[in-house]
Short mmCIF file of C-alpha atoms and ligand atoms in Angstrom, two decimals:
data_model
loop_
_atom_site.label_atom_id
_atom_site.label_comp_id
_atom_site.label_asym_id
_atom_site.label_seq_id
_atom_site.Cartn_x
_atom_site.Cartn_y
_atom_site.Cartn_z
CA MET A 1 25.31 16.13 -13.58
CA TYR A 2 21.77 14.78 -13.17
CA ASP A 3 18.74 17.08 -12.83
CA LEU A 4 17.73 15.27 -9.66
CA VAL A 5 19.30 12.54 -7.52
CA LEU A 6 17.20 10.55 -5.05
CA LYS A 7 19.44 9.14 -2.31
CA GLY A 8 18.24 6.46 0.05
CA ARG A 9 16.95 2.90 0.18
CA PHE A 10 15.12 1.57 -2.84
CA LEU A 11 13.65 -1.73 -3.84
CA THR A 12 15.00 -3.54 -6.86
CA GLY A 13 13.54 -7.01 -7.21
CA LYS A 14 13.27 -8.47 -3.75
CA LYS A 15 16.26 -6.56 -2.43
CA LEU A 16 16.37 -3.29 -0.52
CA MET A 17 19.46 -1.35 -1.68
CA GLU A 18 21.10 1.79 -0.35
CA GLY A 19 22.19 4.11 -3.15
CA SER A 20 21.25 6.83 -5.62
CA ILE A 21 18.87 7.17 -8.53
CA GLY A 22 20.04 9.70 -11.15
CA ILE A 23 17.23 11.39 -13.06
CA SER A 24 17.55 13.53 -16.22
CA ASP A 25 14.76 14.93 -18.43
CA GLY A 26 12.17 13.12 -16.37
CA LYS A 27 13.70 9.70 -17.05
CA ILE A 28 15.70 7.28 -14.92
CA SER A 29 19.24 7.64 -16.22
CA ARG A 30 21.28 5.79 -13.53
CA ILE A 31 20.57 3.41 -10.67
CA SER A 32 23.69 3.15 -8.50
CA ILE A 33 24.79 1.86 -5.12
CA GLY A 34 27.33 4.69 -5.13
CA GLU A 35 27.05 8.47 -4.76
CA LEU A 36 25.67 10.48 -7.70
CA LYS A 37 25.79 14.28 -8.07
CA GLY A 38 22.66 16.20 -9.06
CA GLU A 39 21.49 19.81 -9.55
CA GLU A 40 18.98 18.89 -6.90
CA GLU A 41 19.47 16.09 -4.40
CA ILE A 42 16.77 14.62 -2.15
CA LYS A 43 17.95 12.50 0.76
CA ILE A 44 15.31 9.96 1.68
CA GLY A 45 15.78 9.38 5.40
CA SER A 46 15.96 6.05 7.22
CA GLY A 47 12.67 4.25 7.78
CA LYS A 48 11.65 5.47 4.31
CA VAL A 49 11.82 3.47 1.08
CA ILE A 50 11.75 4.59 -2.56
CA LEU A 51 9.33 2.31 -4.50
CA PRO A 52 8.84 2.49 -8.28
CA GLY A 53 5.74 4.57 -9.14
CA LEU A 54 2.66 2.50 -8.25
CA ILE A 55 -0.06 2.05 -10.87
CA ASP A 56 -3.82 1.58 -10.28
CA VAL A 57 -5.45 -0.11 -13.29
CA HIS A 58 -9.06 0.36 -12.13
CA VAL A 59 -10.22 3.89 -11.24
CA HIS A 60 -13.54 5.68 -11.84
CA LEU A 61 -12.82 9.41 -12.14
CA ARG A 62 -16.39 10.35 -13.17
CA ASP A 63 -16.28 14.09 -14.29
CA PHE A 64 -18.35 15.05 -17.41
CA GLU A 65 -21.88 15.20 -15.91
CA GLN A 66 -20.81 13.54 -12.62
CA GLY A 67 -18.32 16.14 -11.43
CA LYS A 68 -20.11 16.15 -8.05
CA LYS A 69 -18.92 12.57 -7.47
CA GLU A 70 -15.32 13.20 -8.65
CA THR A 71 -13.43 15.13 -11.29
CA VAL A 72 -10.24 14.24 -13.15
CA GLU A 73 -8.57 16.97 -11.08
CA SER A 74 -9.82 15.80 -7.66
CA GLY A 75 -9.33 12.11 -8.51
CA THR A 76 -5.81 12.43 -9.89
CA LYS A 77 -4.80 14.62 -6.91
CA ALA A 78 -6.17 11.85 -4.71
CA ALA A 79 -4.06 9.38 -6.70
CA LEU A 80 -0.83 11.34 -6.10
CA HIS A 81 -1.76 11.75 -2.44
CA GLY A 82 -2.22 7.98 -2.19
CA GLY A 83 1.13 7.29 -3.90
CA ILE A 84 -0.34 6.33 -7.28
CA THR A 85 1.58 7.79 -10.26
CA THR A 86 -0.56 6.30 -13.09
CA VAL A 87 -4.33 5.68 -13.11
CA PHE A 88 -6.41 3.67 -15.59
CA ASP A 89 -9.61 5.65 -16.18
CA MET A 90 -12.82 3.60 -16.45
CA PRO A 91 -15.37 4.51 -19.22
CA ASN A 92 -18.71 4.02 -17.42
CA THR A 93 -18.96 7.80 -17.17
CA LYS A 94 -21.98 10.00 -17.89
CA PRO A 95 -22.12 10.22 -20.87
CA PRO A 96 -20.36 6.84 -21.25
CA ILE A 97 -17.25 6.53 -23.45
CA THR A 98 -18.95 4.40 -26.09
CA ASP A 99 -18.31 6.61 -29.15
CA SER A 100 -15.29 8.32 -30.70
CA ASN A 101 -16.47 11.87 -29.94
CA THR A 102 -16.82 11.21 -26.22
CA PHE A 103 -13.42 9.50 -26.24
CA LYS A 104 -11.91 12.63 -27.81
CA LEU A 105 -13.56 14.80 -25.13
CA ARG A 106 -12.00 12.52 -22.48
CA GLU A 107 -8.56 12.94 -24.08
CA VAL A 108 -8.86 16.76 -23.99
CA LEU A 109 -10.15 16.73 -20.41
CA PHE A 110 -7.22 14.63 -19.15
CA ARG A 111 -4.67 16.70 -21.08
CA ARG A 112 -5.93 19.76 -19.22
CA ARG A 113 -6.71 18.41 -15.79
CA ALA A 114 -4.68 15.28 -14.98
CA TYR A 115 -2.19 15.51 -12.10
CA ALA A 116 -1.17 11.84 -12.50
CA ASP A 117 -0.28 9.90 -15.64
CA TYR A 118 -3.19 8.06 -17.18
CA ALA A 119 -4.43 5.33 -19.48
CA LEU A 120 -7.71 6.00 -21.32
CA SER A 121 -10.35 3.37 -22.05
CA PHE A 122 -13.35 2.73 -24.29
CA LEU A 123 -16.52 0.90 -23.24
CA LEU A 124 -17.37 -1.96 -25.62
CA SER A 125 -21.02 -2.89 -25.97
CA GLY A 126 -21.97 -3.77 -29.53
CA ASN A 127 -20.17 -0.65 -30.82
CA CYS A 128 -17.14 -2.16 -32.52
CA GLU A 129 -17.24 0.23 -35.47
CA GLU A 130 -16.91 3.20 -33.07
CA ALA A 131 -14.19 1.38 -31.16
CA MET A 132 -12.15 1.08 -34.35
CA LYS A 133 -12.14 4.88 -34.69
CA VAL A 134 -10.18 5.40 -31.46
CA ARG A 135 -6.92 4.05 -30.11
CA ALA A 136 -7.78 3.49 -26.45
CA ASP A 137 -5.03 2.29 -24.13
CA PHE A 138 -7.31 -0.52 -22.90
CA TYR A 139 -10.97 -1.52 -23.31
CA LYS A 140 -13.78 -2.33 -20.84
CA ALA A 141 -16.84 -4.57 -20.98
CA PHE A 142 -19.48 -5.36 -18.38
CA MET A 143 -20.98 -8.90 -18.42
CA GLY A 144 -23.69 -7.73 -16.05
CA ALA A 145 -24.68 -4.11 -15.50
CA SER A 146 -23.01 -2.11 -12.76
CA THR A 147 -22.95 1.68 -12.21
CA GLY A 148 -24.03 3.26 -15.47
CA GLY A 149 -26.16 0.30 -16.47
CA ILE A 150 -24.31 -0.63 -19.68
CA PHE A 151 -23.47 -4.27 -20.37
CA SER A 152 -22.58 -6.60 -23.22
CA GLU A 153 -25.46 -8.20 -25.10
CA ASP A 154 -22.84 -10.43 -26.73
CA PHE A 155 -19.65 -10.54 -24.66
CA GLU A 156 -17.70 -12.71 -27.13
CA ARG A 157 -18.34 -10.20 -29.94
CA ASP A 158 -17.14 -7.31 -27.72
CA TYR A 159 -14.12 -9.32 -26.58
CA GLN A 160 -13.30 -10.24 -30.20
CA CYS A 161 -13.47 -6.53 -31.13
CA ALA A 162 -11.02 -5.26 -28.45
CA PRO A 163 -7.78 -4.19 -30.22
CA ARG A 164 -5.91 -4.17 -26.88
CA VAL A 165 -6.35 -5.64 -23.41
CA LEU A 166 -10.01 -5.96 -22.40
CA SER A 167 -10.86 -5.49 -18.72
CA VAL A 168 -14.13 -7.14 -17.84
CA HIS A 169 -16.63 -6.77 -14.98
CA ALA A 170 -17.59 -10.41 -14.55
CA GLU A 171 -21.02 -10.80 -12.93
CA ASP A 172 -23.69 -12.81 -14.72
CA PRO A 173 -26.86 -10.84 -15.66
CA GLU A 174 -29.18 -13.87 -15.37
CA VAL A 175 -28.04 -14.69 -11.86
CA ILE A 176 -28.38 -10.99 -10.92
CA GLU A 177 -31.89 -11.00 -12.40
CA LYS A 178 -32.84 -13.93 -10.17
CA ASP A 179 -30.93 -12.71 -7.12
CA PRO A 180 -30.12 -8.94 -7.04
CA SER A 181 -27.92 -9.51 -3.97
CA ARG A 182 -25.32 -10.72 -6.51
CA PRO A 183 -24.25 -13.94 -4.73
CA PRO A 184 -20.83 -15.50 -5.45
CA GLU A 185 -22.55 -17.60 -8.13
CA ALA A 186 -23.05 -14.44 -10.24
CA GLU A 187 -19.28 -13.87 -10.34
CA VAL A 188 -18.28 -17.54 -10.66
CA ARG A 189 -20.65 -18.18 -13.57
CA ALA A 190 -19.52 -15.03 -15.37
CA ILE A 191 -15.84 -15.87 -14.82
CA LYS A 192 -16.37 -19.36 -16.25
CA GLY A 193 -18.09 -17.74 -19.22
CA VAL A 194 -15.28 -15.29 -19.92
CA LEU A 195 -12.71 -18.09 -19.51
CA SER A 196 -14.38 -20.20 -22.20
CA ALA A 197 -14.37 -17.16 -24.50
CA ALA A 198 -10.68 -16.62 -23.63
CA LYS A 199 -9.88 -20.24 -24.51
CA LEU A 200 -11.57 -19.72 -27.88
CA LEU A 201 -10.28 -16.24 -28.76
CA ARG A 202 -6.82 -16.51 -27.12
CA LYS A 203 -6.41 -12.75 -26.68
CA PRO A 204 -5.52 -10.60 -23.63
CA LEU A 205 -8.19 -10.34 -20.94
CA ASN A 206 -8.09 -8.81 -17.44
CA ILE A 207 -10.83 -9.87 -15.02
CA CYS A 208 -11.75 -7.01 -12.66
CA HIS A 209 -12.27 -7.12 -8.87
CA VAL A 210 -12.30 -10.91 -8.40
CA SER A 211 -13.92 -11.46 -4.99
CA THR A 212 -14.59 -15.23 -4.62
CA GLY A 213 -12.47 -18.30 -3.94
CA GLU A 214 -14.34 -20.23 -6.65
CA GLY A 215 -13.67 -17.40 -9.10
CA ILE A 216 -9.93 -17.42 -8.42
CA LYS A 217 -9.90 -21.23 -8.55
CA ALA A 218 -11.57 -21.21 -12.00
CA ILE A 219 -9.04 -18.68 -13.36
CA LEU A 220 -5.99 -20.46 -11.90
CA GLY A 221 -7.42 -23.79 -13.00
CA GLU A 222 -7.36 -22.73 -16.64
CA GLY A 223 -3.93 -21.10 -16.28
CA LEU A 224 -4.30 -19.11 -19.50
CA PRO A 225 -1.20 -16.88 -19.90
CA TRP A 226 -3.26 -14.16 -21.64
CA VAL A 227 -5.75 -13.91 -18.78
CA SER A 228 -4.88 -11.73 -15.77
CA PHE A 229 -7.09 -10.54 -12.92
CA GLU A 230 -7.33 -7.92 -10.20
CA VAL A 231 -8.31 -8.03 -6.54
CA THR A 232 -9.33 -4.93 -4.56
CA PRO A 233 -8.24 -3.95 -1.03
CA HIS A 234 -11.87 -3.92 0.10
CA HIS A 235 -12.31 -7.58 -0.85
CA LEU A 236 -9.00 -8.43 0.86
CA PHE A 237 -9.63 -6.59 4.12
CA LEU A 238 -13.42 -6.40 4.53
CA THR A 239 -16.36 -8.83 4.58
CA ARG A 240 -20.14 -8.80 4.29
CA LYS A 241 -20.23 -8.27 8.08
CA ASP A 242 -18.68 -4.82 7.57
CA TYR A 243 -21.39 -4.08 5.01
CA GLU A 244 -24.10 -5.18 7.46
CA ARG A 245 -22.69 -2.69 9.96
CA ASN A 246 -22.22 0.09 7.37
CA PRO A 247 -24.58 0.21 4.33
CA LEU A 248 -22.19 2.69 2.65
CA LEU A 249 -20.07 -0.38 1.85
CA LYS A 250 -22.45 -1.48 -0.88
CA VAL A 251 -20.21 -2.39 -3.83
CA TYR A 252 -20.32 -4.57 -6.95
CA PRO A 253 -19.23 -7.30 -6.67
CA PRO A 254 -20.40 -7.30 -3.06
CA LEU A 255 -18.19 -7.82 0.00
CA ARG A 256 -18.12 -11.58 0.62
CA GLY A 257 -18.11 -13.91 3.61
CA GLU A 258 -14.99 -14.70 5.62
CA SER A 259 -14.40 -17.97 3.73
CA ASP A 260 -14.13 -16.18 0.35
CA ARG A 261 -11.90 -13.52 1.87
CA ARG A 262 -9.65 -16.19 3.30
CA LYS A 263 -9.42 -17.89 -0.12
CA LEU A 264 -8.15 -14.61 -1.62
CA TRP A 265 -5.34 -14.64 0.96
CA GLU A 266 -4.60 -18.35 0.45
CA ASN A 267 -4.05 -17.50 -3.23
CA PHE A 268 -2.42 -14.12 -2.56
CA SER A 269 0.90 -15.01 -4.24
CA LYS A 270 -1.01 -15.85 -7.44
CA ILE A 271 -2.95 -12.57 -7.59
CA PRO A 272 -1.30 -10.64 -10.48
CA ILE A 273 -2.73 -7.19 -9.80
CA ILE A 274 -4.14 -5.24 -6.86
CA ALA A 275 -6.35 -2.34 -8.02
CA SER A 276 -8.61 -0.09 -5.96
CA ASP A 277 -11.79 0.06 -8.13
CA HIS A 278 -11.94 3.63 -6.73
CA ALA A 279 -15.68 4.28 -7.24
CA PRO A 280 -16.61 7.63 -5.65
CA HIS A 281 -20.22 8.64 -5.08
CA THR A 282 -21.75 11.55 -3.14
CA LEU A 283 -23.19 10.58 0.25
CA GLU A 284 -26.71 11.21 -1.00
CA ASP A 285 -26.07 8.90 -3.99
CA LYS A 286 -24.77 6.28 -1.57
CA GLU A 287 -27.82 6.73 0.63
CA ALA A 288 -29.91 6.25 -2.53
CA GLY A 289 -28.17 2.88 -3.06
CA ALA A 290 -25.22 3.64 -5.36
CA ALA A 291 -22.59 0.90 -5.38
CA GLY A 292 -18.89 1.66 -5.04
CA ILE A 293 -16.13 2.42 -2.51
CA PRO A 294 -13.39 5.11 -2.76
CA GLY A 295 -9.89 3.63 -2.46
CA LEU A 296 -7.15 5.80 -4.00
CA GLU A 297 -5.99 7.41 -0.74
CA THR A 298 -6.01 4.28 1.41
CA GLU A 299 -4.95 1.38 -0.85
CA VAL A 300 -1.14 1.74 -0.56
CA ALA A 301 -1.20 2.46 3.19
CA LEU A 302 -3.45 -0.58 3.74
CA LEU A 303 -0.89 -2.74 1.93
CA LEU A 304 2.00 -1.20 3.92
CA ASP A 305 0.09 -1.91 7.12
CA ALA A 306 -0.30 -5.52 5.92
CA VAL A 307 3.47 -5.66 5.26
CA ASN A 308 4.02 -4.59 8.89
CA ARG A 309 1.67 -7.38 9.97
CA GLY A 310 3.66 -9.93 7.97
CA LEU A 311 0.82 -10.59 5.49
CA MET A 312 2.88 -9.60 2.44
CA SER A 313 6.21 -8.10 1.43
CA LEU A 314 7.11 -4.74 -0.13
CA HIS A 315 8.12 -6.80 -3.15
CA ASP A 316 4.51 -8.09 -3.40
CA VAL A 317 3.24 -4.48 -3.38
CA VAL A 318 5.60 -3.57 -6.25
CA GLU A 319 4.82 -6.76 -8.20
CA LYS A 320 1.04 -6.27 -8.00
CA MET A 321 0.86 -2.49 -8.38
CA HIS A 322 3.81 -1.79 -10.69
CA THR A 323 5.54 -4.70 -12.42
CA ASN A 324 2.50 -6.78 -13.41
CA PRO A 325 0.30 -3.86 -14.53
CA ILE A 326 3.18 -2.75 -16.81
CA ARG A 327 3.54 -6.27 -18.22
CA VAL A 328 -0.19 -7.06 -18.57
CA PHE A 329 -1.10 -3.74 -20.21
CA ASN A 330 2.16 -3.31 -22.18
CA ILE A 331 3.01 0.11 -20.73
CA ARG A 332 6.18 0.81 -22.68
CA ASN A 333 7.38 3.97 -20.85
CA LYS A 334 7.11 2.74 -17.25
CA GLY A 335 9.39 0.50 -15.16
CA MET A 336 12.28 0.60 -12.66
CA GLU A 337 15.00 0.75 -15.29
CA VAL A 338 17.16 3.24 -17.16
CA GLY A 339 15.27 5.08 -19.87
CA LYS A 340 11.84 4.74 -18.28
CA ASP A 341 9.85 7.56 -16.66
CA ALA A 342 11.23 8.63 -13.27
CA ASP A 343 8.06 7.91 -11.28
CA PHE A 344 8.46 7.00 -7.59
CA THR A 345 6.26 6.32 -4.59
CA ILE A 346 8.19 7.13 -1.43
CA ILE A 347 6.90 5.54 1.74
CA ASP A 348 7.57 5.59 5.46
CA LEU A 349 7.01 1.98 6.45
CA LYS A 350 6.89 2.71 10.18
CA GLU A 351 4.87 5.92 10.41
CA GLU A 352 1.53 5.44 12.12
CA TRP A 353 -1.43 7.61 11.13
CA VAL A 354 -5.21 7.67 11.50
CA VAL A 355 -7.41 7.65 8.38
CA LYS A 356 -9.22 11.03 8.22
CA PRO A 357 -11.31 11.26 4.99
CA GLU A 358 -11.95 14.98 5.56
CA GLU A 359 -8.27 15.47 4.67
CA PHE A 360 -8.63 13.54 1.39
CA TYR A 361 -8.48 15.09 -2.09
CA THR A 362 -11.19 12.79 -3.43
CA LYS A 363 -14.67 14.31 -3.41
CA ALA A 364 -15.88 11.10 -1.75
CA LYS A 365 -14.76 12.16 1.73
CA TRP A 366 -15.64 8.93 3.44
CA SER A 367 -13.83 5.64 3.84
CA PRO A 368 -14.50 2.13 5.23
CA TRP A 369 -11.26 2.70 7.18
CA GLU A 370 -12.26 6.06 8.71
CA GLY A 371 -10.66 6.36 12.17
CA ARG A 372 -8.48 3.28 11.60
CA LYS A 373 -4.82 3.58 12.69
CA LEU A 374 -2.53 2.34 9.91
CA ARG A 375 1.19 1.70 10.10
CA GLY A 376 2.82 2.80 6.84
CA ARG A 377 2.25 5.95 4.88
CA VAL A 378 3.02 7.53 1.48
CA VAL A 379 5.21 10.59 2.20
CA MET A 380 6.25 11.73 -1.30
CA THR A 381 5.27 11.07 -4.90
CA VAL A 382 7.59 11.78 -7.84
CA LEU A 383 6.29 11.93 -11.43
CA HIS A 384 8.61 12.31 -14.44
CA GLY A 385 11.39 13.37 -12.08
CA LYS A 386 9.31 16.09 -10.36
CA VAL A 387 8.09 16.04 -6.75
CA VAL A 388 4.30 16.25 -7.23
CA MET A 389 3.19 15.40 -3.67
CA GLU A 390 5.01 15.85 -0.37
CA ASP A 391 3.64 15.49 3.18
CA ASP A 392 0.01 15.49 1.99
CA GLU A 393 0.51 18.63 -0.18
CA ILE A 394 0.06 18.47 -3.98
CA VAL A 395 2.97 20.33 -5.59
CA GLY A 396 2.71 22.12 -8.96
CA LYS A 397 0.25 22.19 -11.81
CA PRO A 398 -1.47 19.26 -13.54
CA GLN A 399 1.38 17.56 -15.40
CA GLY A 400 0.09 14.02 -15.97
CA VAL A 401 0.48 12.65 -19.48
CA ARG A 402 -0.94 9.65 -21.28
CA VAL A 403 0.94 6.36 -21.02
CA HIS A 404 2.41 4.62 -24.08
CA ALA A 405 0.34 1.44 -24.00
CA GLY A 406 0.44 -1.54 -26.28
CA LYS A 407 2.65 -2.31 -29.21
CA GLY A 408 3.68 0.23 -31.82
CA ASP A 409 1.95 3.52 -32.48
CA HIS A 410 1.53 6.72 -30.36
N1 NCD B 1 -17.70 -1.32 -8.28
C1 NCD B 1 -18.81 -0.66 -8.08
O1 NCD B 1 -19.60 -1.00 -7.19
N2 NCD B 1 -19.13 0.42 -8.84
C2 NCD B 1 -18.33 0.93 -9.95
C3 NCD B 1 -18.58 0.17 -11.22
C4 NCD B 1 -17.93 -1.17 -11.22
O2 NCD B 1 -16.70 -1.25 -11.09
O3 NCD B 1 -18.65 -2.14 -11.35
C5 NCD B 1 -18.71 2.37 -10.19
O4 NCD B 1 -18.34 2.90 -11.26
O5 NCD B 1 -19.38 2.95 -9.33
ZN1 ZN B 2 -16.88 -3.38 -11.99
ZN1 ZN B 3 -15.03 -0.42 -11.38
#
């Protein structure tokens, strides 16, 4: 007898199957096309689909001295509300996670406050000795400064230091110096720079928020198996025109022209990871010129809406927000298979709803998609076999735990 049985349609590979998922002790213990008996049984009605727990590998949860922008509590509730079961926390916090003590404070904070599962990171910037004192789940480097102002004086040295996957913000500081509007050239030059380092060092690298056709072309042109990259929903669905109409949409890298956006779509099948770059700021910070867009509570619905418009498949959503993040970052305890954590994102592909940021859990209660009608909605989130969000309500206490990333220890 399983603790919980989810009955309904679920996606395995490209196929939608009707059946049951048996869950015991928070793990997937059986995936069956037949009937399974459970202490508790949840029937997922027609029109709804059980997806494996979606993972966002690029999220800024702020907290520490920037609790007004977001806290681990508000941000991880927003994640569950948006159908995200695991978030990758970015280290450009205040104070920044550039030393072992601050990393330890981050660990304690998440243990107490996280509602979703999480991966913790360390910001590399000439501090390799400190980096060796911690076992972060992934590492971060900025080629050119973004929010927080920290960047690598010597990227190759920081990249060489990273004991696990390094995510990199690739915008070139010299180009930014000359042209603060951060033209595509800033990204393209930085991407070419990190690619030559990757050819030399041959170790895992993940290029954040790629926004240009030339940037994607350079990455695909090298075809290095140890180099992955992310694209954000705002660079897929918005352009510089939207920014000209709404200055709140200032973001690094900036929203691009229609031709760059179109190139992202032309290469959509080759994009390994979609990640929100959820970057919450207060309205006054935004009015003072802060860069960043909140995305946790809209990203999945935007993709579902795109599925309904024939722009992608549900399989693409799972590949780019579950399967590839697990592979790229070596998350050993996640995956749609027996023995892995029973995390699920349950969606209603046909439900229409209007984006109302005042109903969001994020502290950044604004959105580029405010007022937009979307078709497709997250209706339930399951974490370690427990319902943690249902019909917009967060259920239970903070019960997120740290992922088991990388090979070997912890
Ligand atoms: N993307 C942004 O415009 N801002 C991010 C930092 C970053 O990802 O560069 C932030 O932390 O605010
Ligand atoms: Zn960035
Ligand atoms: Zn970011």
